[in-house]
Coordinates of C-alpha atoms in Angstrom, one line a residue:
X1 CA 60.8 233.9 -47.5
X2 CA 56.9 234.0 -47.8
X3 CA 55.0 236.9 -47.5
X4 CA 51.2 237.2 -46.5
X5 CA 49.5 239.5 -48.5
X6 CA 46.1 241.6 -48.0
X7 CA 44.1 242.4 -50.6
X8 CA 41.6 245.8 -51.3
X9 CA 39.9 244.7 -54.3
X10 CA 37.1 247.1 -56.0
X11 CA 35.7 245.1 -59.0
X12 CA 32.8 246.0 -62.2
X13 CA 32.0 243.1 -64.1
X14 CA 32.9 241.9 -66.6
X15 CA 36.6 243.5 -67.3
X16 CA 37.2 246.5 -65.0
X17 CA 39.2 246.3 -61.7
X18 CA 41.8 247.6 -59.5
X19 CA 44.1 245.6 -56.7
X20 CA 46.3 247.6 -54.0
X21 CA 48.7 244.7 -52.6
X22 CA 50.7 245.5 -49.5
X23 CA 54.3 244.1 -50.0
X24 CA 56.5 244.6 -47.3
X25 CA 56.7 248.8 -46.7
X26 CA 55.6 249.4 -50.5
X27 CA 52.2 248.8 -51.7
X28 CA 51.3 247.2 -55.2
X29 CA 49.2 248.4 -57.6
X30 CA 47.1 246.9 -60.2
X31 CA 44.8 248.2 -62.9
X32 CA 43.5 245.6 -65.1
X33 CA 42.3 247.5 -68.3
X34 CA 40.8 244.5 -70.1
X35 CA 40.8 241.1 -68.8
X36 CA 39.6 238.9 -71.7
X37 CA 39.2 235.1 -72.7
X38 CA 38.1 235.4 -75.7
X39 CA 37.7 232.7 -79.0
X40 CA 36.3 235.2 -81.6
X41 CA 32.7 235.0 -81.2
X42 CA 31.3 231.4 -81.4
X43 CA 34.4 229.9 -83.1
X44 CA 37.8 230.0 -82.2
X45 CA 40.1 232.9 -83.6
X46 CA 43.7 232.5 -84.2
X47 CA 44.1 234.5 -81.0
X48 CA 42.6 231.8 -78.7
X49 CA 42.4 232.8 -75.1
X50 CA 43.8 236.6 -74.4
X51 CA 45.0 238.1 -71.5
X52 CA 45.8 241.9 -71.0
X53 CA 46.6 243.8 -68.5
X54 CA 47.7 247.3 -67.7
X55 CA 50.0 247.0 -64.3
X56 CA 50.9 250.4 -62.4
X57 CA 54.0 250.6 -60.1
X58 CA 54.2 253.8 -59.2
X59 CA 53.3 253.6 -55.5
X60 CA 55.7 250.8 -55.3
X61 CA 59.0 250.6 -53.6
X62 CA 61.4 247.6 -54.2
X63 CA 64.0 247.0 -52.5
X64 CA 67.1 246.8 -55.0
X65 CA 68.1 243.1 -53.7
X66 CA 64.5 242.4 -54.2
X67 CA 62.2 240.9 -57.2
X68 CA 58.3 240.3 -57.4
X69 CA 56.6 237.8 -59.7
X70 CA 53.2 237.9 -61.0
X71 CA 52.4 234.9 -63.1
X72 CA 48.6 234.6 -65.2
X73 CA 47.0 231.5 -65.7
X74 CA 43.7 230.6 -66.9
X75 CA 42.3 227.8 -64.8
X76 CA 39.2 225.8 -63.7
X77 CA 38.9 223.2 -61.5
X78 CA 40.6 220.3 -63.5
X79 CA 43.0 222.3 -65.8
X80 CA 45.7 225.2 -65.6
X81 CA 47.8 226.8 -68.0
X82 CA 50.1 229.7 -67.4
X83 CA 51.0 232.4 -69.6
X84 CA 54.7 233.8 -69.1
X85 CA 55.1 236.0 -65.9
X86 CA 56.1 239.5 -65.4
X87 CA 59.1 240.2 -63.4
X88 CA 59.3 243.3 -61.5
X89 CA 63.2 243.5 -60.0
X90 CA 64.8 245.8 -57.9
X91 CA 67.6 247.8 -59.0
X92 CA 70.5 245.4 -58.0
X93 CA 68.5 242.4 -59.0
X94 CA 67.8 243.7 -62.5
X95 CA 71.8 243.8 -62.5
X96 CA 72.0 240.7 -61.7
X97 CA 69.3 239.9 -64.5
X98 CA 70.7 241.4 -67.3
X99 CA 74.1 239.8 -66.5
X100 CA 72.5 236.5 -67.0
X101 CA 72.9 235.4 -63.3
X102 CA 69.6 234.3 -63.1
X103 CA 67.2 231.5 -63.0
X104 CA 64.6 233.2 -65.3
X105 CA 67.8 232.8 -67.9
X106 CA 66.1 231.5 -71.3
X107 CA 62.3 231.3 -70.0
X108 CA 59.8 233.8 -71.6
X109 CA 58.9 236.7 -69.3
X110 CA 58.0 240.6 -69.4
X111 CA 61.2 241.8 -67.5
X112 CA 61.3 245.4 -65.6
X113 CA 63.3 247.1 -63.4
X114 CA 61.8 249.1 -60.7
X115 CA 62.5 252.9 -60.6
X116 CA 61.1 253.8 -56.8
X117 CA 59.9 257.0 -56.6
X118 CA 58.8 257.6 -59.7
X119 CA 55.5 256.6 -61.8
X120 CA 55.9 253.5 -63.9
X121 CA 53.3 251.1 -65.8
X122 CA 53.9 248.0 -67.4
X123 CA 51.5 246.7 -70.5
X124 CA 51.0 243.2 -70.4
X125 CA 49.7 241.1 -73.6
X126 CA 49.8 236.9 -73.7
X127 CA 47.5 234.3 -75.6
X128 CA 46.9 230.9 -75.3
X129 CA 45.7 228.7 -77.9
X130 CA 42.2 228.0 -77.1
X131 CA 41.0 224.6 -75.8
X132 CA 37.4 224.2 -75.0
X133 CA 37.8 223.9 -71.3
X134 CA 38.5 227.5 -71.0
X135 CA 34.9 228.5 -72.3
X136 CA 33.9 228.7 -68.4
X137 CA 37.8 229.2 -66.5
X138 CA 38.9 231.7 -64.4
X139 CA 41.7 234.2 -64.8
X140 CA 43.7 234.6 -62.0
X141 CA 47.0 236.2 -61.1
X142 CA 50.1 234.4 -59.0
X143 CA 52.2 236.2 -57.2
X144 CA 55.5 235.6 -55.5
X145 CA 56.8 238.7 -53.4
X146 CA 59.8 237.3 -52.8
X147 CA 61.3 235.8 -56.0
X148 CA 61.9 232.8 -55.2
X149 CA 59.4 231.2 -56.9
X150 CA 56.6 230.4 -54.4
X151 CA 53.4 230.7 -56.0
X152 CA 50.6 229.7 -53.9
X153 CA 46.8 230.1 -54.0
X154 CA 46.9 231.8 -51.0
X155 CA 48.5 234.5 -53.1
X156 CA 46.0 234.3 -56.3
X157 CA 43.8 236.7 -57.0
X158 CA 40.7 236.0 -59.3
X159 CA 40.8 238.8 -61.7
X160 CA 38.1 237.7 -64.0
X161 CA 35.5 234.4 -64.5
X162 CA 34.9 233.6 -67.9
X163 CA 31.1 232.3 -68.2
X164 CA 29.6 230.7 -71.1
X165 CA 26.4 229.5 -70.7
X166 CA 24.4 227.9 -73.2
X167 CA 21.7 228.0 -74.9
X168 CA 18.8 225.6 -75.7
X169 CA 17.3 225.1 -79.4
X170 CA 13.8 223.9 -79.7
X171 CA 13.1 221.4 -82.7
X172 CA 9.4 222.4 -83.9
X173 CA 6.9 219.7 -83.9
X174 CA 6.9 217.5 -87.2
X175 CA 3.3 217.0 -87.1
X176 CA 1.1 216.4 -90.4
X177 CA 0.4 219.6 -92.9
X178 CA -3.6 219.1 -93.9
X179 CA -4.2 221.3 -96.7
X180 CA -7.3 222.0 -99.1
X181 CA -8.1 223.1 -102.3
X182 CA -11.4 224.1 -103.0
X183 CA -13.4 225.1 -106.4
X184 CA -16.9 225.0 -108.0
X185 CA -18.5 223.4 -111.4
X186 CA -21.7 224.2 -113.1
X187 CA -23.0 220.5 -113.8
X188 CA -26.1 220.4 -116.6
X189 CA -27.9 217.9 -116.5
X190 CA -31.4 217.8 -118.7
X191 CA -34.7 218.3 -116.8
X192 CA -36.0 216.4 -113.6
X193 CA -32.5 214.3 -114.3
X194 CA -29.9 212.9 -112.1
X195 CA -27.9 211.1 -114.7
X196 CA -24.7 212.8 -115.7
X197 CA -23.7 213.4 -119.1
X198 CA -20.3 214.3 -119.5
X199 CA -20.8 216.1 -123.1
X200 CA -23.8 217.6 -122.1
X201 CA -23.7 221.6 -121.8
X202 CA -21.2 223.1 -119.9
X203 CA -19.8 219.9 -118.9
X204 CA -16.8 219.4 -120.8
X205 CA -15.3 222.6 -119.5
X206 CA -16.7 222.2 -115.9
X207 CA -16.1 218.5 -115.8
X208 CA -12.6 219.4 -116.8
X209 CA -12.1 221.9 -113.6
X210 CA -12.9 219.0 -111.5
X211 CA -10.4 216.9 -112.5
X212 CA -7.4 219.1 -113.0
X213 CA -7.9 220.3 -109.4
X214 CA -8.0 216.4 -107.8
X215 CA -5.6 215.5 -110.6
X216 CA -2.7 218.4 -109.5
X217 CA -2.6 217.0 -105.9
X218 CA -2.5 213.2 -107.1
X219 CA 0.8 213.9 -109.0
X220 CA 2.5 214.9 -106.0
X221 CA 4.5 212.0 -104.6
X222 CA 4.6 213.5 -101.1
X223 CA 0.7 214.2 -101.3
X224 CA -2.0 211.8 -100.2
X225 CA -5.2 212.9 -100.5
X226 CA -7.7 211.9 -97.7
X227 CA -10.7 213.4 -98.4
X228 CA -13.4 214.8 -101.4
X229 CA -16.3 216.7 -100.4
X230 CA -19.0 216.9 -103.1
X231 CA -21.8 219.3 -102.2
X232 CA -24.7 219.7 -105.2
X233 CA -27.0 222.8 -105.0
X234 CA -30.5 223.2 -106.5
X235 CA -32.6 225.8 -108.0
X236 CA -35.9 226.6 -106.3
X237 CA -38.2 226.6 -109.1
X238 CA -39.5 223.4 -108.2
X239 CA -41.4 222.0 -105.1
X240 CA -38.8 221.7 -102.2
X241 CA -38.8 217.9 -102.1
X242 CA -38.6 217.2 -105.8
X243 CA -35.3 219.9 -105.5
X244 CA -33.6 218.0 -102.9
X245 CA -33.9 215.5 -104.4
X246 CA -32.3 216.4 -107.4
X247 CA -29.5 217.8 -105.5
X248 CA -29.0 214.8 -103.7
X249 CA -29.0 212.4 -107.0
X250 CA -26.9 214.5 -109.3
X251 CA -24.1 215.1 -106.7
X252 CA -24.1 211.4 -106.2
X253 CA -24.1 211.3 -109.7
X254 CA -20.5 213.6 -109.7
X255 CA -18.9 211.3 -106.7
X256 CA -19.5 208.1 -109.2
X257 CA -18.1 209.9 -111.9
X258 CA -15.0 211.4 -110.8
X259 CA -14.2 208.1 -108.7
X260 CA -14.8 206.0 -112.0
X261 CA -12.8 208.3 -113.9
X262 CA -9.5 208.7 -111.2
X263 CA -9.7 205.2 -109.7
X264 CA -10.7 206.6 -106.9
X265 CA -12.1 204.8 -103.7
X266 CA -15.3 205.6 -102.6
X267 CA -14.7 206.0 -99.0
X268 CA -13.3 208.8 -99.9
X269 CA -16.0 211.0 -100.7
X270 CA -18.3 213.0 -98.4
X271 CA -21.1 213.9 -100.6
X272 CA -23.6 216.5 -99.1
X273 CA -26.7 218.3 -101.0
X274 CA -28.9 221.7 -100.3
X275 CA -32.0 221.5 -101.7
X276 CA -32.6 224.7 -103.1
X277 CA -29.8 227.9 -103.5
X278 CA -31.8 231.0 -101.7
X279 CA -28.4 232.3 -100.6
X280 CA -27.2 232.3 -104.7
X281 CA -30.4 233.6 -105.4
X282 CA -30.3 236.8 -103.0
X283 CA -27.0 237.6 -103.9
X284 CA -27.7 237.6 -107.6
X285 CA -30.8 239.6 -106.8
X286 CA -28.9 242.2 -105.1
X287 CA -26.5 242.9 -107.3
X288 CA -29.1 243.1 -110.1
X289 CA -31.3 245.9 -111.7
X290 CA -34.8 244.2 -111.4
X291 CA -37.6 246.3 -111.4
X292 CA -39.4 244.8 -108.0
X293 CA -35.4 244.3 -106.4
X294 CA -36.7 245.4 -103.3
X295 CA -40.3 243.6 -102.8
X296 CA -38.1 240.3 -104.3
X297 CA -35.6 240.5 -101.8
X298 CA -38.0 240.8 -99.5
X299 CA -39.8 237.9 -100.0
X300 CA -36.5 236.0 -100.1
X301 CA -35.3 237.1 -96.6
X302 CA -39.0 236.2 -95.0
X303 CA -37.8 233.0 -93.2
X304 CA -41.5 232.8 -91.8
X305 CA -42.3 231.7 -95.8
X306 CA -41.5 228.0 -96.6
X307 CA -39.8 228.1 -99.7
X308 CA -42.2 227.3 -102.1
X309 CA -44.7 229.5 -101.0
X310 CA -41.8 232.4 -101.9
X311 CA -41.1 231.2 -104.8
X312 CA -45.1 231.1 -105.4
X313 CA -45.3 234.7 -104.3
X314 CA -42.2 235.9 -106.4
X315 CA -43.5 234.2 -109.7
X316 CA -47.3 235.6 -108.9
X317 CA -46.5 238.8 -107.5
X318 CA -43.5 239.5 -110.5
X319 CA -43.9 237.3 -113.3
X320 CA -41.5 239.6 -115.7
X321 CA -39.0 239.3 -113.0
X322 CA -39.5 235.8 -112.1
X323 CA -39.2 235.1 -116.1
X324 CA -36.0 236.9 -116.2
X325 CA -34.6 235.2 -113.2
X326 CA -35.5 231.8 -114.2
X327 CA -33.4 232.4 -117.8
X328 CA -30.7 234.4 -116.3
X329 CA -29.9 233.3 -112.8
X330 CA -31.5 230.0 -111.9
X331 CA -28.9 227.8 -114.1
X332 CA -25.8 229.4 -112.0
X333 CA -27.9 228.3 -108.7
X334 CA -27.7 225.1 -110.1
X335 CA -24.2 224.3 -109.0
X336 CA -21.4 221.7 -107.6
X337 CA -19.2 222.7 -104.9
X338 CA -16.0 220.1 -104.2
X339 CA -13.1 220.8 -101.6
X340 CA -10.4 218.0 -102.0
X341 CA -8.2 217.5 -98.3
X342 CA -4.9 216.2 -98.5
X343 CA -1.6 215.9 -96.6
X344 CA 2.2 216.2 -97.4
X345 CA 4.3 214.5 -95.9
X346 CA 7.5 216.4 -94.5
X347 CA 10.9 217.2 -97.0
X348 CA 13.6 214.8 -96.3
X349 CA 16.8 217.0 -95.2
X350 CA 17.9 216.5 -98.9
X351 CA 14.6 218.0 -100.5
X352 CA 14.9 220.8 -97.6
X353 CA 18.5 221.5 -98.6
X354 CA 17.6 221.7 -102.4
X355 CA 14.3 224.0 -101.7
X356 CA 15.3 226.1 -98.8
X357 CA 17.2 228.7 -101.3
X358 CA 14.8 228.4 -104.0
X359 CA 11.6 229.2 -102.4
X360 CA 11.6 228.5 -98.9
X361 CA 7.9 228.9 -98.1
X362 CA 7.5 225.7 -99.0
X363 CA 9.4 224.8 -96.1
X364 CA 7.5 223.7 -92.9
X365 CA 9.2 225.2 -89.7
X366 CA 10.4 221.9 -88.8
X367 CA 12.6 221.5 -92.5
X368 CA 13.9 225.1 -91.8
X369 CA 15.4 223.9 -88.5
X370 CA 16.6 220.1 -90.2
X371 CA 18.2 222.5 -92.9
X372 CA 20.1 225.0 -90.2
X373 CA 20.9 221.7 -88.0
X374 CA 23.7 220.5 -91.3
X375 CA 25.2 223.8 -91.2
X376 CA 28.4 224.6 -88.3
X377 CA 26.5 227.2 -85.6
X378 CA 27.3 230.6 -86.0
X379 CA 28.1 230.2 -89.6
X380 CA 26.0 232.6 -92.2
X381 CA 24.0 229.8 -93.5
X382 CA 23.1 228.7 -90.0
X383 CA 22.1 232.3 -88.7
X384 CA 19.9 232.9 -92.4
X385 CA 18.0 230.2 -91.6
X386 CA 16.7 230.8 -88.1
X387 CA 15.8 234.1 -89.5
X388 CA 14.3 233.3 -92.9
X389 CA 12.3 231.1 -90.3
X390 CA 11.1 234.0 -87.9
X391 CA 10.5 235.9 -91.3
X392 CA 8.0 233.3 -92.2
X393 CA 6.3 232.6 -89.3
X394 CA 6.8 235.2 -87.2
X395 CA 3.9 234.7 -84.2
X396 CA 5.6 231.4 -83.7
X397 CA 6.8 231.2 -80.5
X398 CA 9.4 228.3 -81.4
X399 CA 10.7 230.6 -84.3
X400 CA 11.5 233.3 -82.0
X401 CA 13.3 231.3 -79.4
X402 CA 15.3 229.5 -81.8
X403 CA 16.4 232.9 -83.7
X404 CA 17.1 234.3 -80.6
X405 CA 19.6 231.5 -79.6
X406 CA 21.5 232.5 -83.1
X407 CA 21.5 235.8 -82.0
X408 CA 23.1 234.8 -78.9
X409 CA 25.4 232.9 -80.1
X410 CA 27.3 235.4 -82.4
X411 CA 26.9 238.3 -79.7
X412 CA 24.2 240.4 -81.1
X413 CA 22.2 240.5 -77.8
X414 CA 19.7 243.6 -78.8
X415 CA 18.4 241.1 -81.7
X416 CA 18.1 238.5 -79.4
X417 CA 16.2 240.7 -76.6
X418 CA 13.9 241.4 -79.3
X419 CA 13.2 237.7 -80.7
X420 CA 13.0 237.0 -76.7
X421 CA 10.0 238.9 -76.8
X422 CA 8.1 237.1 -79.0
X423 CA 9.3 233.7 -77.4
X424 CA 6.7 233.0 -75.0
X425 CA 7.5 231.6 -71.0
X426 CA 8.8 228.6 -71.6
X427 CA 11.9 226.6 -69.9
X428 CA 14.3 227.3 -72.7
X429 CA 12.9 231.0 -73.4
X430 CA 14.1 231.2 -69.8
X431 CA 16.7 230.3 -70.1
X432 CA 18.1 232.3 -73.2
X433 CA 17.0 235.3 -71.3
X434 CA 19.5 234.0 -68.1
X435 CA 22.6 233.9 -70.9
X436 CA 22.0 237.3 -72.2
X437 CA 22.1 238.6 -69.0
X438 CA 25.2 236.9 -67.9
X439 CA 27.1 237.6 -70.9
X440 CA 25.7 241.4 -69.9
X441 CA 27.3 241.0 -66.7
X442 CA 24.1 240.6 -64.7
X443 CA 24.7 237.9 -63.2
X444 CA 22.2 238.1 -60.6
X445 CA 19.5 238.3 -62.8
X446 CA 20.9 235.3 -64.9
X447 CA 20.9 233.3 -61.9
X448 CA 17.3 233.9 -61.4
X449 CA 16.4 233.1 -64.8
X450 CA 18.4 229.8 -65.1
X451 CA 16.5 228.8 -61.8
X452 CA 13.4 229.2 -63.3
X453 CA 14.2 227.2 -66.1
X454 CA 16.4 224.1 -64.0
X455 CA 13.2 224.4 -61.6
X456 CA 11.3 223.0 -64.8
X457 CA 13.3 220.5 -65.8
X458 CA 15.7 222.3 -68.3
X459 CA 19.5 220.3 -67.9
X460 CA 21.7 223.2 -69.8
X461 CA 19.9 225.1 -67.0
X462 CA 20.8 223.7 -64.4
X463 CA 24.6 223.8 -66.3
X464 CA 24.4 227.4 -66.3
X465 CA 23.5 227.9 -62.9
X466 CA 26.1 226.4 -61.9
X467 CA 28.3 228.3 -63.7
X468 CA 27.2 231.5 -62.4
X469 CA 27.2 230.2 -58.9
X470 CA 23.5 230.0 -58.2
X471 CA 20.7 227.2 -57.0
X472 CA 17.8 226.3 -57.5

């Protein structure tokens, strides 16, 4: 015999709901406690898929020749497995149980006899081993009023949907690190002359600087270096032409020597020249005692003067200071300023693997993610990475996004709001925001997210939506 049944079903997402079933002249009553599929966070527990559930009888009355069935089972649209029922007889039908005339004999189930009348609960635990189908299934509920052993969907009720929506990583642009390292020598050379001597003066020592600095990028293997700026600055205590022309000749006179000396190719160098140093000049000025400091400086900042008619006014107007300045400060005017460019090329994942715990700033944001990508998700090396990553760049957008996928991932969703913030409007931003709120429970405002994001081209979005029942 087959029974129709109407449901009154009042449901809070995710795990909260209550079912009144009208059997026959007694009514039914569920309340489902906690309804969980779980796998233990992003890998599977030894619990696998769990269902509990807390069933009330007490507005029920049973017949005594009579038995109900409700069977779990965790389904989707391709596979089913159910978990072991639970048996609800009537008083003469539990006799009949008990005496073993019955075809539940030797199969697992939660057996209980109905007391009518009076109030009466039955606790209801079973686990599945997990399979990864049953990251989006449904849990639904069977149920054969009549014990006979009719279980049809007509008779299911849905009393949770597991969701699992996933997220989307973002692999940060490789692209080419240009870096620079800049410094500044004091060349001598001997009056009016543009020929270097490299034991001349302060050479030895500033020559020296020069070197080490192009030298300590060369002996990187994963450095090439693609550019040398030479810039050579003059004193003004000559006419302007004669000065820039010194500049010109004695930085030119650096480039040839540092080239020769490095086996260097010329096409490298950018060499550049100012003709006289007013800007050194002022700034040694200022910081100086000098008697006329003030009518000095401001001959200096007159830009209506050519230069040598200030440095005509200064030496006329102040010889005693112009003396001093011409022993003390003009030989630091006379200067070489060099910047050497270079690139690295990226860490191979090996290199990133052997840096990444010894000093990871190295690291570009790129190797930090290559590093994370050999590690299982959800593991601690895996999560330490995304967030060393946002800890080293932490405007980066990418960083963000990808820290807050972690996050997701192993449940902690207020760490993940907060890298969400940070992670820009982009499709897979978008999308992360859609899983938190469906693992929330909001599934409303999941869908809208994950339509956003599968209206831009994202495919786990479109996944998602699907899983929460939305379009796009």
């Amino acid at each position: 015999m087959k029974m129709k049944l109407k449901y009154i079903l009042s449901f809070a997402w995710p795990f909260l709901l209550s079912l009144t079933v009208s059997a026959g002249n007694g009514t039914l009553s569920f309340d489902a406690t906690r309804i969980a599929v779980e796998k233990g966070g992003f890998t599977c527990s030894p619990q696998g898929v769990q269902v509990v559930l807390t069933i009330d009888l007490s507005a029920l009355k049973l017949p005594a020749t009579r038995r109900v069935v409700l069977t779990p089972v965790v389904k989707n649209r391709e596979e089913a497995r159910h978990l072991p029922p639970v048996v609800v007889n009537g008083r003469r039908k539990h006799i009949d149980y008990l005496r073993g005339h019955t075809e539940l004999e030797n199969h697992p189930a939660t057996v209980v006899r109905r007391k009518n009348g009076k109030a009466q609960t039955v606790r209801y635990t079973a686990s599945l081993p997990y399979e990864p189908w049953m990251e989006n299934a449904d849990v639904t509920l069977l149920q054969d009023v009549c014990g006979c052993g009719d279980l049809m969907d007509s008779d299911r009720l849905t009393l949770w949907r597991r969701r699992h929506p996933k997220v989307a990583y973002i692999r940060p642009e490789a692209g080419v690190q240009t870096y620079t390292l800049e410094g500044s020598a004091h060349i001598d050379f001997p009056v009016d002359e543009t020929t270097l001597y490299p034991d001349y003066g302060r050479n030895p020592e500033e020559l020296l600087k020069v070197l080490q600095t192009i030298e300590q990028v060369k002996q990187d293997n994963r450095v090439t270096i693609t550019g040398i700026a030479i810039c050579g600055w003059a004193s003004p205590e000559s006419p302007y032409p004669h000065n820039a022309s010194l500049a010109e000749g004695r930085a030119h006179a650096l480039q040839r020597y540092v080239a020769g000396l490095l086996h260097l190719d010329d096409a490298l160098f950018t060499v550049s020249f100012v003709p006289e140093n007013w800007s050194g000049l002022r700034a040694m000025v200022e910081a100086s005692a000098l008697p006329a400091k003030a009518d000095v400086l401001r001959i200096v900042d007159d830009d209506t003067l050519a230069p040598d008619v200030k440095e005509a006014r200064i030496k006329a107007g102040f010889p005693q200071d112009y003396a001093f300045m011409l022993a003390r400060f003009y030989p630091d005017l006379r200067r070489s300023d060099y910047t050497v460019t270079y690139t690295v090329r990226p860490y191979t994942v090996d290199e990133a693997m052997a840096l990444w715990k010894q000093d990871p700033r190295r690291l570009s944001l790129e190797a930090l993610y290559l590093v994370a990508a050999q590690y299982e998700p959800g593991s601690p090396a895996f999560d330490e990475l995304f967030a060393t990553a946002v800890s080293l760049f932490p405007a980066d957008t990418v960083a963000n996004l990808n820290a807050a996928c972690a996050a997701i991932e192993r449940g902690d969703f207020p760490a993940a709001e907060g890298y969400l913030s940070r992670a820009g409007d982009t499709p897979q931003a978008w999308n992360a925001r859609g899983v938190v709120a469906a693992r929330q429970g909001d599934l409303e405002r999941a869908a809208a997210w994950f339509s956003r994001a599968a209206s831009n081209g994202l495919d786990v979005a479109r996944g998602n939506l699907q899983l929460v029942g939305g379009r796009y």
